[in-house]
CSV table of C-alpha atoms in Angstrom, one decimal:
chain,number,residue,atom,x,y,z
L,13,UNK,CA,-40.9,-26.9,-2.6
L,14,UNK,CA,-41.4,-25.8,1.0
L,15,UNK,CA,-40.3,-22.3,1.9
L,16,UNK,CA,-38.2,-21.9,5.1
L,17,UNK,CA,-40.0,-20.4,8.1
L,18,UNK,CA,-39.5,-16.7,8.4
L,19,UNK,CA,-37.8,-17.1,11.9
L,20,UNK,CA,-35.2,-19.6,10.5
L,21,UNK,CA,-34.5,-17.4,7.4
L,22,UNK,CA,-34.1,-14.4,9.7
L,23,UNK,CA,-31.8,-16.4,12.0
L,24,UNK,CA,-29.6,-17.5,9.1
L,25,UNK,CA,-29.5,-14.0,7.8
L,26,UNK,CA,-28.5,-12.6,11.2
L,27,UNK,CA,-25.6,-15.0,11.6
L,28,UNK,CA,-24.1,-15.0,8.1
L,29,UNK,CA,-20.4,-14.6,7.9
L,30,UNK,CA,-20.4,-10.8,7.7
L,31,UNK,CA,-22.7,-10.2,10.7
L,32,UNK,CA,-20.9,-12.9,12.7
L,33,UNK,CA,-17.5,-11.3,12.0
L,34,UNK,CA,-18.8,-7.8,12.9
L,35,UNK,CA,-20.4,-9.2,16.1
L,36,UNK,CA,-17.1,-10.7,17.2
L,37,UNK,CA,-15.1,-7.5,16.5
L,38,UNK,CA,-17.7,-5.4,18.4
L,39,UNK,CA,-17.4,-8.0,21.3
L,40,UNK,CA,-13.7,-7.7,21.4
L,41,UNK,CA,-13.9,-3.8,21.5
L,42,UNK,CA,-16.6,-4.0,24.1
L,43,UNK,CA,-14.8,-6.4,26.4
L,44,UNK,CA,-11.6,-4.3,26.1
L,45,UNK,CA,-13.3,-1.1,26.9
L,46,UNK,CA,-15.3,-2.6,29.7
L,47,UNK,CA,-12.1,-4.0,31.4
L,48,UNK,CA,-10.2,-0.8,30.9
L,49,UNK,CA,-13.0,1.3,32.3
L,50,UNK,CA,-13.4,-1.1,35.3
L,51,UNK,CA,-9.6,-0.9,36.0
L,52,UNK,CA,-9.6,2.8,35.6
L,53,UNK,CA,-11.8,3.2,38.6
L,54,UNK,CA,-8.6,3.0,40.5
L,55,UNK,CA,-7.1,6.5,40.2
L,56,UNK,CA,-3.5,5.3,40.1
L,57,UNK,CA,-4.3,2.9,37.3
L,58,UNK,CA,-6.3,5.4,35.4
L,59,UNK,CA,-3.4,7.8,35.6
L,60,UNK,CA,-1.1,5.1,34.4
L,61,UNK,CA,-3.3,4.5,31.4
L,62,UNK,CA,-3.2,8.2,30.6
L,63,UNK,CA,0.6,8.3,30.9
L,64,UNK,CA,0.8,5.2,28.7
L,65,UNK,CA,-1.3,7.0,26.1
L,66,UNK,CA,1.1,10.0,26.3
L,67,UNK,CA,4.1,7.8,25.9
L,68,UNK,CA,2.4,6.0,22.9
L,69,UNK,CA,1.8,9.4,21.3
L,70,UNK,CA,5.4,10.4,21.8
L,71,UNK,CA,6.5,7.1,20.3
L,72,UNK,CA,4.4,7.7,17.2
L,73,UNK,CA,5.7,11.2,16.9
L,74,UNK,CA,9.3,10.0,16.7
L,75,UNK,CA,8.4,7.1,14.2
L,76,UNK,CA,9.6,7.5,10.6
L,77,UNK,CA,6.0,7.5,9.2
L,78,UNK,CA,3.8,9.7,7.2
L,79,UNK,CA,2.9,12.8,9.1
L,80,UNK,CA,-0.7,12.4,8.3
L,81,UNK,CA,-0.9,8.9,9.7
L,82,UNK,CA,0.9,10.0,12.8
L,83,UNK,CA,-1.5,13.0,13.3
L,84,UNK,CA,-4.6,10.9,12.9
L,85,UNK,CA,-3.4,8.3,15.4
L,86,UNK,CA,-2.1,10.8,17.9
L,87,UNK,CA,-5.4,12.7,17.7
L,88,UNK,CA,-7.4,9.6,18.6
L,89,UNK,CA,-5.1,8.4,21.3
L,90,UNK,CA,-5.1,11.8,23.1
L,91,UNK,CA,-8.8,12.2,22.5
L,92,UNK,CA,-9.4,9.0,24.5
L,93,UNK,CA,-6.5,8.8,26.8
L,94,UNK,CA,-7.9,6.0,29.0
L,95,UNK,CA,-8.1,3.5,26.2
L,96,UNK,CA,-6.2,5.1,23.3
L,97,UNK,CA,-2.7,3.8,24.1
L,98,UNK,CA,-3.8,0.3,25.0
L,99,UNK,CA,-6.0,-0.1,21.8
L,100,UNK,CA,-3.1,1.2,19.6
L,101,UNK,CA,-0.7,-1.5,20.9
L,102,UNK,CA,-3.4,-4.3,20.8
L,103,UNK,CA,-3.9,-3.2,17.2
L,104,UNK,CA,-0.3,-2.6,16.3
L,105,UNK,CA,1.1,-5.8,17.9
L,106,UNK,CA,-0.6,-7.8,15.2
L,107,UNK,CA,1.1,-6.0,12.4
L,108,UNK,CA,2.3,-8.2,9.6
L,109,UNK,CA,1.2,-11.2,11.6
L,110,UNK,CA,2.3,-14.5,10.1
L,111,UNK,CA,5.4,-13.1,8.5
L,112,UNK,CA,3.6,-11.8,5.5
L,113,UNK,CA,6.2,-9.1,5.0
L,114,UNK,CA,9.1,-11.4,5.3
L,115,UNK,CA,7.6,-14.1,3.0
L,116,UNK,CA,6.8,-11.5,0.3
L,117,UNK,CA,10.3,-10.1,0.5
L,118,UNK,CA,11.7,-13.6,0.1
L,119,UNK,CA,9.5,-14.2,-3.0
L,120,UNK,CA,10.5,-10.9,-4.6
L,121,UNK,CA,14.2,-11.4,-4.0
L,122,UNK,CA,14.1,-14.8,-5.8
L,123,UNK,CA,11.8,-13.8,-8.7
L,124,UNK,CA,12.3,-10.0,-9.5
L,125,UNK,CA,15.0,-11.2,-11.9
L,126,UNK,CA,12.2,-12.6,-14.2
L,127,UNK,CA,11.1,-9.0,-15.0
L,128,UNK,CA,14.2,-8.9,-17.2
L,129,UNK,CA,15.0,-5.2,-17.8
L,130,UNK,CA,15.6,-4.5,-21.6
L,131,UNK,CA,18.4,-1.9,-21.4
L,132,UNK,CA,17.8,-0.6,-25.0
L,133,UNK,CA,14.2,0.3,-24.3
L,134,UNK,CA,15.2,2.4,-21.3
L,135,UNK,CA,17.9,4.2,-23.1
L,136,UNK,CA,15.7,5.0,-26.1
L,137,UNK,CA,12.9,6.2,-23.9
L,138,UNK,CA,15.2,8.6,-22.0
L,139,UNK,CA,16.4,10.0,-25.3
L,140,UNK,CA,12.9,10.3,-26.8
L,141,UNK,CA,11.0,11.6,-23.8
L,142,UNK,CA,13.3,14.1,-22.0
L,143,UNK,CA,10.5,15.4,-19.8
L,144,UNK,CA,10.0,12.0,-18.3
L,145,UNK,CA,13.6,11.3,-17.4
L,146,UNK,CA,13.0,11.6,-13.7
L,147,UNK,CA,10.1,9.2,-13.8
L,148,UNK,CA,12.2,6.7,-15.8
L,149,UNK,CA,15.3,7.2,-13.6
L,150,UNK,CA,13.2,6.6,-10.4
L,151,UNK,CA,11.6,3.4,-11.8
L,152,UNK,CA,14.9,2.0,-13.0
L,153,UNK,CA,16.8,2.6,-9.8
L,154,UNK,CA,14.1,2.0,-7.1
L,155,UNK,CA,11.8,-0.7,-8.5
L,156,UNK,CA,12.3,-4.0,-10.4
L,157,UNK,CA,9.8,-3.0,-13.1
L,158,UNK,CA,11.1,-2.8,-16.7
L,159,UNK,CA,10.0,-0.5,-19.5
L,160,UNK,CA,9.1,-2.4,-22.7
L,161,UNK,CA,8.5,-1.7,-26.3
L,162,UNK,CA,6.9,-4.1,-28.8
L,163,UNK,CA,3.5,-3.8,-27.1
L,164,UNK,CA,0.2,-2.7,-28.4
L,165,UNK,CA,-2.2,-0.9,-26.0
L,166,UNK,CA,-6.0,-0.7,-26.3
L,167,UNK,CA,-7.9,1.7,-23.9
L,168,UNK,CA,-11.4,1.0,-22.7
L,169,UNK,CA,-13.6,3.8,-21.4
L,170,UNK,CA,-16.2,1.6,-19.7
L,171,UNK,CA,-16.7,-2.0,-18.5
L,172,UNK,CA,-18.9,-3.1,-21.3
L,173,UNK,CA,-16.3,-2.5,-24.0
L,174,UNK,CA,-13.6,-4.2,-21.9
L,175,UNK,CA,-15.7,-7.3,-21.2
L,176,UNK,CA,-16.5,-8.1,-24.8
L,177,UNK,CA,-12.8,-7.8,-25.7
L,178,UNK,CA,-11.8,-9.8,-22.5
L,179,UNK,CA,-14.1,-12.7,-23.4
L,180,UNK,CA,-12.7,-13.0,-26.9
L,181,UNK,CA,-9.2,-13.2,-25.4
L,182,UNK,CA,-10.1,-15.7,-22.7
L,183,UNK,CA,-11.7,-18.0,-25.4
L,184,UNK,CA,-8.5,-17.9,-27.4
L,185,UNK,CA,-6.3,-18.9,-24.4
L,186,UNK,CA,-4.0,-21.8,-25.2
L,187,UNK,CA,-1.9,-22.4,-22.0
L,188,UNK,CA,-2.9,-20.3,-19.0
L,189,UNK,CA,-5.2,-17.6,-17.7
L,190,UNK,CA,-4.2,-15.7,-14.5
L,191,UNK,CA,-7.0,-13.4,-12.9
L,192,UNK,CA,-6.4,-11.3,-9.7
L,193,UNK,CA,-9.3,-9.1,-8.6
L,194,UNK,CA,-10.3,-7.1,-5.6
L,195,UNK,CA,-14.0,-7.9,-6.2
L,196,UNK,CA,-15.7,-10.9,-7.8
L,197,UNK,CA,-19.5,-11.0,-7.7
L,198,UNK,CA,-22.1,-13.4,-8.9
L,199,UNK,CA,-24.0,-11.8,-11.9
L,200,UNK,CA,-24.0,-11.4,-15.6
L,201,UNK,CA,-20.4,-10.3,-15.9
L,202,UNK,CA,-18.8,-12.9,-13.7
L,203,UNK,CA,-21.1,-15.8,-15.0
L,204,UNK,CA,-20.1,-15.0,-18.6
L,205,UNK,CA,-16.4,-15.1,-17.8
L,206,UNK,CA,-16.8,-18.2,-15.6
L,207,UNK,CA,-18.5,-20.1,-18.5
L,208,UNK,CA,-15.5,-19.4,-20.7
L,209,UNK,CA,-13.0,-20.3,-17.8
L,210,UNK,CA,-14.7,-23.7,-17.3
L,211,UNK,CA,-14.6,-24.4,-21.1
L,212,UNK,CA,-10.9,-23.5,-21.2
L,213,UNK,CA,-10.2,-25.7,-18.2
L,214,UNK,CA,-11.8,-28.7,-20.0
L,215,UNK,CA,-9.2,-28.1,-22.9
L,216,UNK,CA,-6.3,-28.3,-20.4
L,217,UNK,CA,-5.7,-24.6,-19.9
L,218,UNK,CA,-4.2,-23.7,-16.4
L,219,UNK,CA,-6.7,-21.3,-14.9
L,220,UNK,CA,-5.9,-19.5,-11.7
L,221,UNK,CA,-7.8,-16.9,-9.7
L,222,UNK,CA,-6.9,-14.7,-6.7
L,223,UNK,CA,-9.6,-12.6,-5.1
L,224,UNK,CA,-9.4,-10.4,-2.0
L,225,UNK,CA,-11.3,-11.9,0.9
L,226,UNK,CA,-12.6,-8.7,2.3
L,227,UNK,CA,-13.3,-7.1,-1.1
L,228,UNK,CA,-15.4,-10.0,-2.2
L,229,UNK,CA,-16.9,-10.8,1.2
L,230,UNK,CA,-20.2,-9.0,0.5
L,231,UNK,CA,-20.5,-10.6,-2.9
L,232,UNK,CA,-19.3,-14.2,-2.7
L,233,UNK,CA,-20.1,-17.1,-0.2
L,234,UNK,CA,-17.3,-18.1,2.3
L,235,UNK,CA,-16.6,-21.4,0.5
L,236,UNK,CA,-16.6,-20.0,-3.0
L,237,UNK,CA,-12.9,-20.8,-3.5
L,238,UNK,CA,-13.6,-24.4,-2.9
L,239,UNK,CA,-16.4,-24.2,-5.5
L,240,UNK,CA,-14.0,-23.0,-8.1
L,241,UNK,CA,-11.5,-25.7,-7.3
L,242,UNK,CA,-14.1,-28.3,-7.8
L,243,UNK,CA,-14.5,-26.9,-11.4
L,244,UNK,CA,-10.8,-27.4,-11.9
L,245,UNK,CA,-10.0,-23.7,-11.4
L,246,UNK,CA,-7.1,-23.1,-9.0
L,247,UNK,CA,-8.1,-20.4,-6.6
L,248,UNK,CA,-6.7,-18.6,-3.6
L,249,UNK,CA,-8.2,-16.0,-1.3
L,250,UNK,CA,-5.8,-13.1,-0.5
L,251,UNK,CA,-5.2,-12.3,3.2
L,252,UNK,CA,-8.3,-14.2,4.5
L,253,UNK,CA,-10.2,-12.2,7.0
L,254,UNK,CA,-10.1,-13.1,10.7
L,255,UNK,CA,-12.4,-11.5,13.3
L,256,UNK,CA,-9.5,-10.2,15.4
L,257,UNK,CA,-8.3,-6.6,16.0
L,258,UNK,CA,-5.3,-6.6,13.7
L,259,UNK,CA,-3.8,-4.0,11.3
L,260,UNK,CA,-3.0,-6.6,8.7
L,261,UNK,CA,-6.6,-6.5,7.7
L,262,UNK,CA,-5.9,-3.1,6.3
L,263,UNK,CA,-3.6,-4.6,3.7
L,264,UNK,CA,-5.9,-5.7,0.9
L,265,UNK,CA,-5.2,-6.9,-2.7
L,266,UNK,CA,-6.8,-4.0,-4.6
L,267,UNK,CA,-5.1,-5.1,-7.9
L,268,UNK,CA,-7.0,-5.9,-11.1
L,269,UNK,CA,-5.0,-8.2,-13.4
L,270,UNK,CA,-5.7,-10.6,-16.2
L,271,UNK,CA,-2.9,-12.3,-18.1
L,272,UNK,CA,-3.5,-14.7,-20.9
L,273,UNK,CA,-0.5,-16.9,-22.1
L,274,UNK,CA,1.9,-14.2,-21.1
L,275,UNK,CA,1.1,-12.3,-24.4
L,276,UNK,CA,-2.1,-10.4,-23.4
L,277,UNK,CA,-2.8,-8.5,-20.1
L,278,UNK,CA,-5.5,-6.3,-18.6
L,279,UNK,CA,-5.6,-3.8,-15.8
L,280,UNK,CA,-7.4,-0.7,-14.7
L,281,UNK,CA,-10.3,0.1,-12.3
L,282,UNK,CA,-12.8,-2.5,-13.4
L,283,UNK,CA,-13.7,-5.4,-11.0
L,284,UNK,CA,-15.7,-8.4,-12.0
L,285,UNK,CA,-19.1,-7.3,-10.8
L,286,UNK,CA,-22.3,-6.2,-12.7
L,287,UNK,CA,-22.2,-2.4,-11.6
L,288,UNK,CA,-19.0,-2.1,-13.6
L,289,UNK,CA,-20.9,-2.9,-16.8
L,290,UNK,CA,-24.1,-1.2,-15.8
L,291,UNK,CA,-26.1,-4.4,-15.4
L,292,UNK,CA,-26.7,-3.4,-11.7
L,293,UNK,CA,-27.3,0.2,-11.0
L,294,UNK,CA,-26.0,1.4,-7.7
L,295,UNK,CA,-24.9,5.0,-8.1
L,296,UNK,CA,-26.0,5.9,-11.6
L,297,UNK,CA,-23.8,5.2,-14.6
L,298,UNK,CA,-20.5,3.6,-13.5
L,299,UNK,CA,-17.6,5.4,-15.2
L,300,UNK,CA,-14.5,3.4,-15.2
L,301,UNK,CA,-11.5,2.5,-17.4
L,302,UNK,CA,-9.2,-0.3,-18.3
L,303,UNK,CA,-6.4,-1.0,-20.6
L,304,UNK,CA,-5.2,-4.1,-22.7
L,305,UNK,CA,-1.6,-4.9,-23.4
L,306,UNK,CA,-0.5,-7.2,-26.2
L,307,UNK,CA,3.1,-8.0,-26.5
L,308,UNK,CA,6.3,-7.9,-24.3
L,309,UNK,CA,4.7,-5.8,-21.6
L,310,UNK,CA,2.1,-8.4,-20.8
L,311,UNK,CA,4.9,-10.6,-19.2
L,312,UNK,CA,5.4,-8.0,-16.5
L,313,UNK,CA,1.8,-8.6,-15.2
L,314,UNK,CA,2.4,-12.4,-15.3
L,315,UNK,CA,5.4,-12.0,-13.0
L,316,UNK,CA,3.4,-9.8,-10.6
L,317,UNK,CA,0.6,-12.4,-10.5
L,318,UNK,CA,2.9,-15.4,-10.0
L,319,UNK,CA,4.7,-13.6,-7.1
L,320,UNK,CA,1.4,-13.1,-5.2
L,321,UNK,CA,0.4,-16.7,-6.1
L,322,UNK,CA,3.7,-18.0,-4.7
L,323,UNK,CA,3.1,-16.0,-1.5
L,324,UNK,CA,-0.3,-17.4,-1.0
L,325,UNK,CA,0.4,-21.1,-1.7
L,326,UNK,CA,3.8,-20.8,0.1
L,327,UNK,CA,5.4,-22.8,-2.8
L,328,UNK,CA,8.0,-21.7,-5.3
L,329,UNK,CA,6.9,-21.5,-9.0
L,330,UNK,CA,9.1,-22.0,-12.0
L,331,UNK,CA,8.3,-18.7,-13.7
L,332,UNK,CA,10.3,-19.7,-16.8
L,333,UNK,CA,7.6,-22.2,-17.7
L,334,UNK,CA,5.1,-19.4,-18.2
L,335,UNK,CA,7.1,-17.2,-20.6
L,336,UNK,CA,5.4,-16.8,-24.0
L,337,UNK,CA,6.1,-19.7,-26.3
L,338,UNK,CA,5.6,-17.7,-29.5
L,339,UNK,CA,7.0,-14.4,-30.7
L,340,UNK,CA,4.6,-11.5,-30.4
L,341,UNK,CA,3.1,-10.3,-33.7
L,342,UNK,CA,2.7,-6.6,-32.8
L,343,UNK,CA,4.1,-3.3,-34.0
L,344,UNK,CA,7.5,-2.4,-32.7
L,345,UNK,CA,6.8,1.3,-32.8
L,346,UNK,CA,4.1,1.5,-30.3
L,347,UNK,CA,5.8,3.8,-27.6
L,348,UNK,CA,7.0,2.6,-24.3
L,349,UNK,CA,5.0,0.7,-21.7
L,350,UNK,CA,5.9,0.1,-18.0
L,351,UNK,CA,3.7,-2.2,-15.9
L,352,UNK,CA,4.1,-1.7,-12.1
L,353,UNK,CA,2.8,-2.7,-8.8
L,354,UNK,CA,2.9,-1.3,-5.3
L,355,UNK,CA,3.0,-3.1,-2.0
L,356,UNK,CA,2.5,-1.8,1.6
L,357,UNK,CA,5.1,-4.4,2.7
L,358,UNK,CA,8.2,-2.3,1.7
L,359,UNK,CA,9.3,1.2,2.1
L,360,UNK,CA,8.7,2.3,-1.5
L,361,UNK,CA,5.4,4.0,-2.3
L,362,UNK,CA,5.5,3.4,-6.0
L,363,UNK,CA,2.0,4.7,-6.9
L,364,UNK,CA,2.6,7.9,-4.9
L,365,UNK,CA,6.0,8.6,-6.4
L,366,UNK,CA,4.7,8.0,-10.0
L,367,UNK,CA,1.8,10.4,-9.5
L,368,UNK,CA,4.2,13.0,-8.0
L,369,UNK,CA,6.6,12.6,-11.0
L,370,UNK,CA,3.8,13.1,-13.5
L,371,UNK,CA,2.5,16.2,-11.6
L,372,UNK,CA,6.0,17.7,-11.4
L,373,UNK,CA,6.8,17.1,-15.1
L,374,UNK,CA,3.6,18.6,-16.4
L,375,UNK,CA,4.1,21.4,-18.7
L,376,UNK,CA,0.8,22.1,-20.6
L,377,UNK,CA,-1.9,20.0,-18.9
L,378,UNK,CA,-2.5,17.5,-16.3
L,379,UNK,CA,-5.9,15.5,-16.1
L,380,UNK,CA,-6.8,13.3,-13.2
L,381,UNK,CA,-9.7,11.0,-12.5
L,382,UNK,CA,-10.2,9.4,-9.1
L,383,UNK,CA,-13.2,8.3,-7.0
L,384,UNK,CA,-11.6,9.6,-3.8
L,385,UNK,CA,-9.4,12.6,-3.1
L,386,UNK,CA,-7.7,12.3,0.3
L,387,UNK,CA,-4.0,12.9,0.1
L,388,UNK,CA,-1.2,14.3,2.2
L,389,UNK,CA,0.1,17.9,2.1
L,390,UNK,CA,3.0,16.9,-0.2
L,391,UNK,CA,0.6,15.8,-2.9
L,392,UNK,CA,-1.7,18.9,-2.4
L,393,UNK,CA,1.4,21.1,-2.6
L,394,UNK,CA,2.4,19.5,-5.9
L,395,UNK,CA,-1.0,19.9,-7.5
L,396,UNK,CA,-1.2,23.5,-6.3
L,397,UNK,CA,2.3,24.4,-7.5
L,398,UNK,CA,1.6,22.9,-11.0
L,399,UNK,CA,-1.5,25.0,-11.3
L,400,UNK,CA,0.3,28.2,-10.1
L,401,UNK,CA,3.1,27.5,-12.7
L,402,UNK,CA,0.5,27.7,-15.5
L,403,UNK,CA,-0.3,24.0,-15.9
L,404,UNK,CA,-4.0,23.3,-16.8
L,405,UNK,CA,-4.6,21.0,-13.7
L,406,UNK,CA,-8.0,19.3,-13.7
L,407,UNK,CA,-9.4,16.7,-11.4
L,408,UNK,CA,-12.7,14.7,-11.8
L,409,UNK,CA,-14.3,13.1,-8.8
L,410,UNK,CA,-17.8,11.7,-8.4
L,411,UNK,CA,-20.9,13.7,-7.4
L,412,UNK,CA,-22.7,10.5,-6.3
L,413,UNK,CA,-20.6,8.8,-3.7
L,414,UNK,CA,-20.4,5.1,-2.8
L,415,UNK,CA,-19.0,6.1,0.6
L,416,UNK,CA,-20.6,9.2,2.0
L,417,UNK,CA,-18.0,9.8,4.8
L,418,UNK,CA,-15.2,9.5,2.3
L,419,UNK,CA,-16.9,11.8,-0.2
L,420,UNK,CA,-17.5,14.4,2.5
L,421,UNK,CA,-13.8,14.3,3.4
L,422,UNK,CA,-12.8,14.6,-0.3
L,423,UNK,CA,-14.8,17.8,-0.6
L,424,UNK,CA,-12.7,19.2,2.3
L,425,UNK,CA,-9.7,19.4,-0.2
L,426,UNK,CA,-11.6,21.3,-2.9
L,427,UNK,CA,-11.2,24.8,-1.5
L,428,UNK,CA,-7.4,24.9,-1.2
L,429,UNK,CA,-7.1,23.4,-4.7
L,430,UNK,CA,-9.6,25.7,-6.3
L,431,UNK,CA,-7.9,28.7,-4.6
L,432,UNK,CA,-4.6,27.8,-6.2
L,433,UNK,CA,-6.1,27.5,-9.7
L,434,UNK,CA,-6.8,23.7,-9.9
L,435,UNK,CA,-10.1,23.0,-11.7
L,436,UNK,CA,-12.1,20.5,-9.7
L,437,UNK,CA,-15.1,18.8,-11.3
L,438,UNK,CA,-17.7,16.3,-10.1
L,439,UNK,CA,-19.1,13.7,-12.5
L,440,UNK,CA,-22.9,14.1,-12.4
L,441,UNK,CA,-23.8,11.0,-14.5
L,442,UNK,CA,-23.1,8.5,-11.7
L,443,UNK,CA,-20.1,7.2,-10.0
L,444,UNK,CA,-16.5,8.0,-11.2
L,445,UNK,CA,-14.3,4.9,-10.4
L,446,UNK,CA,-11.5,5.4,-13.1
L,447,UNK,CA,-7.9,6.0,-11.8
L,448,UNK,CA,-6.2,7.8,-14.7
L,449,UNK,CA,-3.7,10.4,-15.1
L,450,UNK,CA,-2.7,11.9,-18.4
L,451,UNK,CA,-0.3,14.8,-19.2
L,452,UNK,CA,1.0,16.7,-22.2
L,453,UNK,CA,0.0,14.1,-24.8
L,454,UNK,CA,3.1,12.1,-23.9
L,455,UNK,CA,2.6,10.3,-20.5
L,456,UNK,CA,-0.3,8.6,-18.9
L,457,UNK,CA,-1.1,6.0,-16.3
L,458,UNK,CA,-4.1,3.7,-16.0
L,459,UNK,CA,-4.4,1.5,-12.9
L,460,UNK,CA,-5.9,0.6,-9.6
L,461,UNK,CA,-4.5,3.4,-7.3
L,462,UNK,CA,-6.9,6.0,-5.9
L,463,UNK,CA,-5.7,9.4,-4.8
L,464,UNK,CA,-6.3,8.4,-1.2
L,465,UNK,CA,-4.2,7.1,1.8
L,466,UNK,CA,-5.6,3.6,1.6
L,467,UNK,CA,-4.6,3.0,-2.0
L,468,UNK,CA,-1.3,5.0,-1.8
L,469,UNK,CA,0.1,3.3,1.4
L,470,UNK,CA,-2.0,0.3,2.6
L,471,UNK,CA,-3.2,-1.7,-0.3
L,472,UNK,CA,-1.5,-3.9,-3.0
L,473,UNK,CA,-2.0,-1.9,-6.2
L,474,UNK,CA,-0.9,-2.0,-9.8
L,475,UNK,CA,-1.0,-0.1,-13.0
L,476,UNK,CA,0.8,0.8,-16.3
L,477,UNK,CA,2.7,3.9,-17.3
L,478,UNK,CA,2.4,4.8,-21.0
L,479,UNK,CA,4.9,6.9,-22.8
L,480,UNK,CA,4.1,8.2,-26.3
L,481,UNK,CA,1.6,5.3,-27.0
L,482,UNK,CA,-1.5,5.7,-29.4
L,483,UNK,CA,-3.8,5.1,-26.3
L,484,UNK,CA,-2.7,8.3,-24.7
L,485,UNK,CA,-4.8,10.3,-27.1
L,486,UNK,CA,-7.8,8.1,-26.4
L,487,UNK,CA,-7.4,8.6,-22.7
L,488,UNK,CA,-7.3,12.3,-23.2
L,489,UNK,CA,-10.3,12.2,-25.6
L,490,UNK,CA,-12.3,10.2,-23.0
L,491,UNK,CA,-11.4,12.7,-20.3
L,492,UNK,CA,-12.5,15.7,-22.4
L,493,UNK,CA,-15.8,14.0,-23.2
L,494,UNK,CA,-16.4,13.1,-19.6
L,495,UNK,CA,-16.0,16.8,-18.8
L,496,UNK,CA,-19.3,17.4,-20.6
L,497,UNK,CA,-21.1,15.3,-17.9
L,498,UNK,CA,-19.4,17.1,-15.0
L,499,UNK,CA,-20.1,20.3,-13.1
L,500,UNK,CA,-17.1,22.5,-12.2
L,501,UNK,CA,-16.6,23.3,-8.5
L,502,UNK,CA,-16.4,27.0,-7.9
L,503,UNK,CA,-15.1,28.9,-4.9
L,504,UNK,CA,-18.5,29.7,-3.6
L,505,UNK,CA,-19.3,25.9,-3.6
L,506,UNK,CA,-16.4,25.3,-1.2
L,507,UNK,CA,-17.8,27.6,1.4
L,508,UNK,CA,-19.9,26.2,4.2
L,509,UNK,CA,-21.1,27.2,7.7
L,510,UNK,CA,-19.0,27.0,10.8
L,511,UNK,CA,-20.3,23.5,11.6
L,512,UNK,CA,-19.5,22.0,8.2
L,513,UNK,CA,-16.1,23.6,8.3
L,514,UNK,CA,-15.4,22.1,11.8
L,515,UNK,CA,-16.7,18.7,10.8
L,516,UNK,CA,-14.7,18.6,7.6
L,517,UNK,CA,-11.6,19.6,9.6
L,518,UNK,CA,-12.1,16.6,11.9
L,519,UNK,CA,-12.8,14.1,9.0
L,520,UNK,CA,-9.7,15.5,7.3
L,521,UNK,CA,-7.5,14.7,10.3
L,522,UNK,CA,-9.0,11.2,10.3
L,523,UNK,CA,-8.7,10.7,6.5
L,524,UNK,CA,-5.7,8.4,6.7
L,525,UNK,CA,-7.7,5.9,8.8
L,526,UNK,CA,-10.8,5.8,6.4
């Protein structure tokens, strides 16, 4: 077999999809800057651009948005007054292009009824967990997400243990398999899953996959969805990337969901790529988590998946068809479970509100794991207040970063937290990717939402709240064992020279845009 000449291979590598898209975006930016700079040679036009940037900054100041986002944008616009205002409006004018917000709203209005809120579960939970009343009230009155009983939970402290269990469940699928992931990558993990999916398709199981186009862009070829369809697997790419300056590209599907026959569901931080099972070493040992639901609560994730599927295919689904056909054979005394999702296309930041409610209700301890720590002043104030009130607040972030600029910015928050009594740790064994919160042995959440602006406000996310389930003890145990592989951040570690302080201050201003 002849090898391709090096010049041809280099040419193909240069013009693969990722490089081509990057070149097109840089070309757009370059042409826009060149035109603006050329026009700005006329003093009256340059003054007009500056005035336009000032008016844009005032417009942003008066908008009902998060203060941190407004500060970041205003800072950049006024830092580059000749081009700042124009670039903002070029970028902003594409917001929710294609009516994504409207289409999703229509889907949710028609299908939220399928979540079917069981009133008895809510009443019993309120009576049994008095400290969680605010959380339960918030979810009942501001979201469509029910709280369930009759559901077993199984916690996984790494990708290897999750994968073996997942493969068993996939092999037992009788009717359908729904999978929705931010990242799918060719490798040992995905190939083992794909082999089972192909076998299930041959037996008549309805297999559907959604993956995020940007999330999987570095790991899958552009036509991979067609390849899966040729295998009999129904596949859709979420928000396909287009090389144009548009803010809709910020809205990614960061969710991780598997649903099997409406009876079993998985969620958590684990994507379908080899680093998540330590078959590919990128940043040391990959510390992550996931949770398996068996029982009534699995249906909540089925509805979430079908809503996004309906959005992508632009066709209504009969959700009733996918309800479990057999009763669940699980314990009825397994606590309360509440699956949830979060969307940037509405005015409700569910992930943020849940985190705040857990922080505010904490009485004895509050343990958090997150790969990124970039949040607004409200969240920082809540964490500091909990620590000052005597709550044992601990946060684990990674020592080895996957994104150096984000890690540098995360560290800018350490000082103010440590000064307030929050204990901050960095995981030294590798990369901490788990997104868990556990408090007082009674409440926990496992999901996909990081403690950063992108997850809290820009991405589609999901997770599950756990109230008095057996898995809460396992989540806590995992946390305490992970602490043995961490170093605690002391006050002296937060100090730096003037240059580092200045640089971190700038990065912190820009944190909402990272």
